[in-house]
Amino acid sequence: MARTPATSRRALLFGTAAVSAGALLTACTSNEPKNQDQAADNAVPVADDKPGKQVTIGFAGPQADHGWLNAINDNAKSRAKKYSDVTLEITEGSNDTAAQIGQIQTLINKKVDVLVILPADGKALTQVGLQAMRAGIPVINLDRVFASPQAYRCWIGGDNYGMGLNAGHYIGEQLKDKKNAKVVELAGLDNLELTQQRTKGFDDALKNYPNIRKVARQAADFTVESGQAKMAQLLQAQSNFDALWNHDDDQGVGALRAIDQAGRDDFLMVGGAGAKSAMDAIKSGDSVLKATVLYPPTMAASAIDLARALGQSKGVGGLAEFEIPSSLTLYSAVVTKDNVDQYLPTGFI
């Protein structure tokens, strides 16, 4: 998961379903033909499910050592299988910068039509993104953004600030009538900008609720073990609070273990990312975990849709433009017991 480019919050909020939807063009002026639908269809080539030009897509991501990253790979593979005109060349994946650069250069040398890259380190892999673009291979930069917009044709990813903002607003609404409410935060790796963005969004949301005070924050490492250890420390230090926001559902598995071991059920918990285990706990209704804010791994499926559209020189359904946008920020929906069935199919293991 990654930092969001500076322009992305001003960019289009875009969901996976919109990428493959039909064209919905509704402009109207006195000089346009009477048959608007036919004119629009003739004017704008839109990617759809019908077989078209064959496209070879190279996919390179980091090592799938986390549930969310594994779901990224699964989403890319399953989406590519949907299209008879798409061939997916996928690398093994590595967290070693040099190794991932080598894998991407191999794909460049194979002369794939489009590259989808989720870099282990966006800044460190910027040069290989530039190399691909200069070789005439358009790049879909997935999630962790390159340091230069010249290194990609389109960025698509989640909204880390929005995760914190929506988590904060959900907790705020649950506690708005409680005097002197207290919340705690179990963050991710503090040296990552994404963690800082999530915390900022959370803090900004809480400013709307003067009755709520954040009394503690502990950083974990996005792992089950770190979640359990750091949550145990929070529980020991804070004998009384009303809500917890945990940045990551994988480390949330460990956090819930620590909560169960401590016998605590006197607060509500909100998770982050959208793991299936979190959604199952929310649906059961017998856990302190009442909601999770999404960071959708379905972005990898959308990246395949966008890569296919690029390879076929088409736009995307739902937009009037001839070209795909340069930046797409996915919305961080709040999943609760009321809507969990809708989002459960996207939950990752």
Coordinates of C-alpha atoms in Angstrom, one line a residue:
M1 CA 0.0 0.0 0.0
A2 CA 1.2 3.4 -0.8
R3 CA 1.3 7.1 -0.8
T4 CA -1.3 8.8 -3.0
P5 CA 0.0 11.3 -5.6
A6 CA -0.5 14.9 -4.8
T7 CA -3.0 15.4 -7.6
S8 CA -5.1 12.3 -6.9
R9 CA -7.6 13.8 -4.4
R10 CA -8.5 16.2 -7.1
A11 CA -8.7 13.4 -9.6
L12 CA -11.7 11.3 -10.4
L13 CA -13.1 9.0 -7.7
F14 CA -13.3 5.7 -9.6
G15 CA -14.6 2.2 -8.8
T16 CA -13.7 -1.1 -10.3
A17 CA -17.2 -1.6 -11.8
A18 CA -17.0 1.7 -13.7
V19 CA -14.0 0.5 -15.7
S20 CA -15.9 -2.1 -17.6
A21 CA -19.3 -0.5 -17.6
G22 CA -21.0 0.7 -20.9
A23 CA -20.6 4.2 -22.2
L24 CA -23.0 6.6 -20.5
L25 CA -22.7 9.9 -22.5
T26 CA -25.3 12.5 -21.9
A27 CA -24.0 15.8 -23.3
C28 CA -26.5 17.8 -25.3
T29 CA -26.2 21.0 -27.3
S30 CA -28.3 22.5 -30.1
N31 CA -25.6 21.7 -32.7
E32 CA -25.4 17.9 -32.0
P33 CA -27.2 15.2 -34.0
K34 CA -30.6 14.1 -32.8
N35 CA -29.4 10.5 -32.2
Q36 CA -27.1 11.3 -29.3
D37 CA -26.4 7.7 -28.4
Q38 CA -25.3 6.7 -31.9
A39 CA -23.1 9.8 -32.2
A40 CA -21.4 9.2 -28.9
D41 CA -20.8 5.5 -29.8
N42 CA -19.3 6.5 -33.1
A43 CA -17.1 9.2 -31.5
V44 CA -15.6 7.4 -28.5
P45 CA -14.0 3.9 -28.8
V46 CA -14.8 2.3 -25.4
A47 CA -13.2 -0.9 -24.0
D48 CA -15.8 -3.6 -23.4
D49 CA -15.9 -7.4 -23.0
K50 CA -16.0 -8.1 -26.7
P51 CA -12.7 -9.6 -28.0
G52 CA -10.5 -7.1 -29.8
K53 CA -6.9 -6.6 -30.6
Q54 CA -4.6 -9.0 -28.7
V55 CA -2.8 -7.4 -25.8
T56 CA 0.1 -8.8 -23.8
I57 CA 0.2 -7.2 -20.3
G58 CA 3.3 -7.5 -18.2
F59 CA 2.6 -7.5 -14.4
A60 CA 5.3 -6.9 -11.8
G61 CA 4.6 -6.6 -8.1
P62 CA 6.4 -7.1 -4.8
Q63 CA 6.5 -10.4 -3.0
A64 CA 3.1 -11.5 -1.9
D65 CA 4.1 -11.8 1.8
H66 CA 0.9 -10.1 3.1
G67 CA -2.8 -11.0 2.6
W68 CA -3.5 -7.8 0.7
L69 CA -0.5 -8.2 -1.7
N70 CA -1.6 -11.8 -2.4
A71 CA -5.1 -10.5 -3.2
I72 CA -3.5 -8.0 -5.6
N73 CA -1.9 -10.9 -7.6
D74 CA -5.1 -12.9 -7.5
N75 CA -7.2 -10.0 -8.8
A76 CA -4.8 -9.4 -11.7
K77 CA -4.8 -13.0 -12.7
S78 CA -8.5 -13.6 -12.5
R79 CA -9.3 -10.4 -14.4
A80 CA -6.9 -11.2 -17.2
K81 CA -8.5 -14.7 -17.6
K82 CA -11.8 -12.9 -18.3
Y83 CA -10.5 -11.6 -21.6
S84 CA -9.7 -13.9 -24.5
D85 CA -7.7 -11.1 -26.1
V86 CA -5.3 -10.6 -23.0
T87 CA -2.1 -12.5 -22.3
L88 CA -0.7 -11.9 -18.8
E89 CA 3.0 -12.2 -18.3
I90 CA 3.4 -12.1 -14.5
T91 CA 6.7 -12.0 -12.6
E92 CA 7.5 -13.9 -9.4
G93 CA 7.5 -10.7 -7.4
S94 CA 10.2 -9.5 -5.0
N95 CA 10.7 -7.0 -2.2
D96 CA 14.3 -6.6 -3.3
T97 CA 14.5 -3.4 -5.5
A98 CA 17.3 -4.7 -7.8
A99 CA 15.5 -8.0 -8.3
Q100 CA 12.2 -6.3 -9.2
I101 CA 14.0 -3.9 -11.6
G102 CA 15.5 -6.9 -13.3
Q103 CA 12.1 -8.6 -13.6
I104 CA 10.6 -5.5 -15.2
Q105 CA 13.5 -5.1 -17.6
T106 CA 12.9 -8.7 -18.7
L107 CA 9.3 -7.7 -19.5
I108 CA 10.5 -4.7 -21.4
N109 CA 12.9 -6.9 -23.4
K110 CA 10.0 -9.2 -24.2
K111 CA 8.3 -6.1 -25.7
V112 CA 5.0 -6.5 -23.8
D113 CA 2.3 -4.1 -25.0
V114 CA 1.6 -2.6 -21.6
L115 CA 3.1 -2.8 -18.1
V116 CA 1.3 -2.9 -14.8
I117 CA 3.8 -2.2 -12.0
L118 CA 3.2 -2.2 -8.2
P119 CA 6.7 -1.2 -7.1
A120 CA 8.1 -2.5 -3.8
D121 CA 9.5 1.1 -3.5
G122 CA 8.0 3.7 -5.9
K123 CA 10.9 6.1 -5.6
A124 CA 13.6 3.4 -6.2
L125 CA 11.8 2.0 -9.2
T126 CA 11.1 5.3 -10.9
Q127 CA 14.0 4.9 -13.4
V128 CA 12.7 1.5 -14.7
G129 CA 9.3 3.1 -15.2
L130 CA 10.9 5.8 -17.2
Q131 CA 12.8 3.2 -19.2
A132 CA 9.6 1.4 -20.1
M133 CA 7.8 4.6 -21.1
R134 CA 10.8 5.7 -23.3
A135 CA 10.7 2.3 -24.9
G136 CA 7.1 3.0 -26.0
I137 CA 5.5 0.7 -23.4
P138 CA 2.8 2.5 -21.4
V139 CA 2.9 1.9 -17.7
I140 CA 0.0 1.5 -15.3
N141 CA 1.5 2.5 -11.9
L142 CA -0.4 0.5 -9.3
D143 CA -0.7 1.9 -5.8
R144 CA 2.8 2.8 -4.7
V145 CA 3.5 5.8 -6.9
F146 CA 6.7 6.5 -8.8
A147 CA 8.5 9.7 -8.0
S148 CA 7.9 11.2 -11.5
P149 CA 4.6 11.3 -13.5
Q150 CA 6.7 10.8 -16.6
A151 CA 7.3 7.2 -15.4
Y152 CA 3.7 6.1 -15.9
R153 CA 0.8 6.7 -18.2
C154 CA -1.9 6.2 -15.4
W155 CA -1.7 5.8 -11.7
I156 CA -4.5 3.9 -9.9
G157 CA -4.6 3.2 -6.2
G158 CA -6.3 3.6 -2.8
D159 CA -6.8 6.6 -0.7
N160 CA -4.8 6.4 2.5
Y161 CA -5.9 9.8 3.8
G162 CA -9.5 8.8 3.0
M163 CA -9.1 5.6 5.0
G164 CA -8.3 7.6 8.1
L165 CA -10.9 10.2 7.4
N166 CA -13.7 7.6 7.0
A167 CA -12.6 5.6 10.0
G168 CA -12.6 8.8 12.1
H169 CA -16.0 9.9 10.9
Y170 CA -17.5 6.4 11.6
I171 CA -16.1 6.3 15.1
G172 CA -17.1 10.0 15.6
E173 CA -20.7 9.2 14.8
Q174 CA -20.8 6.2 17.1
L175 CA -19.4 8.3 20.0
K176 CA -20.9 11.8 19.3
D177 CA -23.3 11.6 22.2
K178 CA -20.7 10.3 24.7
K179 CA -19.0 12.8 27.0
N180 CA -15.2 12.7 27.2
A181 CA -14.9 9.8 24.8
K182 CA -11.5 8.3 24.4
V183 CA -10.0 6.6 21.3
V184 CA -6.7 4.8 20.6
E185 CA -5.0 4.1 17.3
L186 CA -3.0 1.0 16.2
A187 CA -1.0 2.4 13.3
G188 CA 1.2 0.6 10.7
L189 CA 4.9 1.3 10.0
D190 CA 5.6 4.8 11.0
N191 CA 8.4 5.3 8.4
L192 CA 5.9 4.8 5.6
E193 CA 4.1 7.9 4.2
L194 CA 0.9 5.9 3.9
T195 CA 0.8 5.4 7.6
Q196 CA 1.3 9.1 8.2
Q197 CA -1.5 9.9 5.7
R198 CA -3.9 7.5 7.5
T199 CA -3.1 9.0 10.8
K200 CA -3.6 12.6 9.4
G201 CA -7.0 11.6 8.0
F202 CA -8.1 10.1 11.2
D203 CA -7.0 13.1 13.3
D204 CA -8.7 15.5 10.8
A205 CA -11.9 13.6 11.1
L206 CA -11.8 13.7 15.0
K207 CA -11.5 17.5 14.9
N208 CA -15.3 17.5 14.0
Y209 CA -16.1 15.8 17.4
P210 CA -14.9 18.0 20.3
N211 CA -16.1 15.4 22.8
I212 CA -13.6 12.8 21.5
R213 CA -9.9 12.7 22.5
K214 CA -7.2 10.4 21.1
V215 CA -5.4 9.2 24.2
A216 CA -2.8 6.8 22.7
R217 CA -1.2 5.7 19.5
Q218 CA 1.0 2.7 18.9
A219 CA 2.8 1.7 15.6
A220 CA 2.9 -1.9 14.5
D221 CA 4.4 -3.6 11.5
F222 CA 1.5 -4.8 9.4
T223 CA 1.9 -8.4 10.7
V224 CA -0.2 -10.6 13.0
E225 CA 2.6 -10.9 15.5
S226 CA 3.3 -7.1 15.7
G227 CA -0.5 -6.4 16.0
Q228 CA -0.8 -8.8 18.9
A229 CA 2.3 -7.4 20.7
K230 CA 1.5 -3.7 20.2
M231 CA -2.2 -4.1 21.1
A232 CA -1.2 -5.9 24.3
Q233 CA 0.9 -2.9 25.2
L234 CA -2.0 -0.5 24.4
L235 CA -4.4 -2.5 26.5
Q236 CA -2.0 -2.5 29.4
A237 CA -1.4 1.2 29.2
Q238 CA -5.0 2.2 28.7
S239 CA -7.5 0.6 31.1
N240 CA -10.4 2.6 29.7
F241 CA -11.2 3.8 26.2
D242 CA -14.2 3.8 23.8
A243 CA -12.9 3.0 20.4
L244 CA -9.9 1.6 18.5
W245 CA -8.8 2.2 14.9
N246 CA -6.4 -0.4 13.5
H247 CA -4.8 0.5 10.2
D248 CA -4.5 -3.0 8.8
D249 CA -6.7 -6.1 9.0
D250 CA -3.7 -8.5 8.9
Q251 CA -2.2 -7.0 12.0
G252 CA -5.8 -6.8 13.3
V253 CA -5.9 -10.6 13.6
G254 CA -3.2 -10.3 16.2
A255 CA -4.8 -7.3 17.8
L256 CA -8.1 -9.3 18.3
R257 CA -6.1 -12.1 19.9
A258 CA -4.6 -9.6 22.4
I259 CA -8.1 -8.2 23.1
D260 CA -9.5 -11.7 23.7
Q261 CA -6.7 -12.7 25.9
A262 CA -7.2 -9.5 28.0
G263 CA -10.9 -10.2 28.2
R264 CA -11.8 -6.8 26.9
D265 CA -15.1 -6.0 25.2
D266 CA -15.7 -2.5 26.5
F267 CA -14.9 -0.6 23.2
L268 CA -15.6 -0.8 19.5
M269 CA -12.9 -1.5 16.9
V270 CA -12.6 -0.4 13.3
G271 CA -10.2 -2.2 11.0
G272 CA -8.5 -1.3 7.7
A273 CA -8.1 -2.7 4.2
G274 CA -11.0 -5.3 4.0
A275 CA -9.7 -8.8 4.9
K276 CA -12.3 -11.6 4.8
S277 CA -11.5 -12.4 8.4
A278 CA -12.5 -8.9 9.4
M279 CA -15.7 -9.0 7.4
D280 CA -16.6 -12.4 8.9
A281 CA -16.1 -10.9 12.4
I282 CA -18.2 -7.9 11.5
K283 CA -21.0 -10.1 10.1
S284 CA -21.0 -12.4 13.2
G285 CA -21.8 -9.4 15.4
D286 CA -20.1 -11.0 18.4
S287 CA -16.8 -9.2 18.1
V288 CA -15.6 -5.8 19.2
L289 CA -14.7 -5.3 15.5
K290 CA -17.7 -3.4 14.1
A291 CA -16.4 -2.0 10.8
T292 CA -13.5 -1.9 8.4
V293 CA -12.5 0.8 5.9
L294 CA -11.5 -0.5 2.5
Y295 CA -8.3 -0.3 0.6
P296 CA -9.5 -2.4 -2.3
P297 CA -7.2 -5.0 -3.8
T298 CA -9.7 -5.0 -6.7
M299 CA -7.5 -2.1 -7.9
A300 CA -5.4 -4.7 -9.6
A301 CA -8.4 -6.0 -11.6
S302 CA -9.1 -2.4 -12.7
A303 CA -5.4 -2.0 -13.6
I304 CA -5.8 -4.9 -16.0
D305 CA -8.9 -3.3 -17.5
L306 CA -7.0 0.0 -18.0
A307 CA -4.0 -1.8 -19.5
R308 CA -6.2 -3.6 -22.0
A309 CA -7.9 -0.3 -22.9
L310 CA -4.5 1.3 -23.5
G311 CA -3.3 -1.7 -25.5
Q312 CA -6.4 -1.4 -27.7
S313 CA -6.2 2.4 -28.0
K314 CA -9.6 2.8 -26.3
G315 CA -11.2 4.8 -23.5
V316 CA -13.1 3.4 -20.6
G317 CA -16.9 3.0 -20.1
G318 CA -18.7 5.8 -18.3
L319 CA -16.4 8.5 -19.5
A320 CA -16.7 10.7 -22.6
E321 CA -12.9 11.1 -23.2
F322 CA -11.0 9.3 -25.9
E323 CA -8.2 8.4 -23.4
I324 CA -8.1 6.8 -20.0
P325 CA -7.5 9.3 -17.2
S326 CA -4.0 9.9 -15.8
S327 CA -5.0 9.2 -12.2
L328 CA -7.7 7.2 -10.5
T329 CA -8.2 7.2 -6.7
L330 CA -10.4 4.5 -5.3
Y331 CA -12.9 5.3 -2.5
S332 CA -12.4 3.9 0.9
A333 CA -15.9 2.6 1.8
V334 CA -16.9 1.8 5.4
V335 CA -18.0 -1.8 5.7
T336 CA -20.4 -2.5 8.6
K337 CA -22.9 -5.3 9.4
D338 CA -25.5 -3.4 7.4
N339 CA -23.6 -3.7 4.1
V340 CA -21.0 -6.4 4.7
D341 CA -22.7 -8.9 2.3
Q342 CA -22.1 -6.5 -0.6
Y343 CA -18.4 -6.3 0.0
L344 CA -17.7 -9.8 1.3
P345 CA -16.8 -11.2 -2.2
T346 CA -13.9 -8.7 -2.3
G347 CA -12.5 -9.7 1.1
F348 CA -9.0 -11.1 0.9
I349 CA -7.4 -14.0 2.8

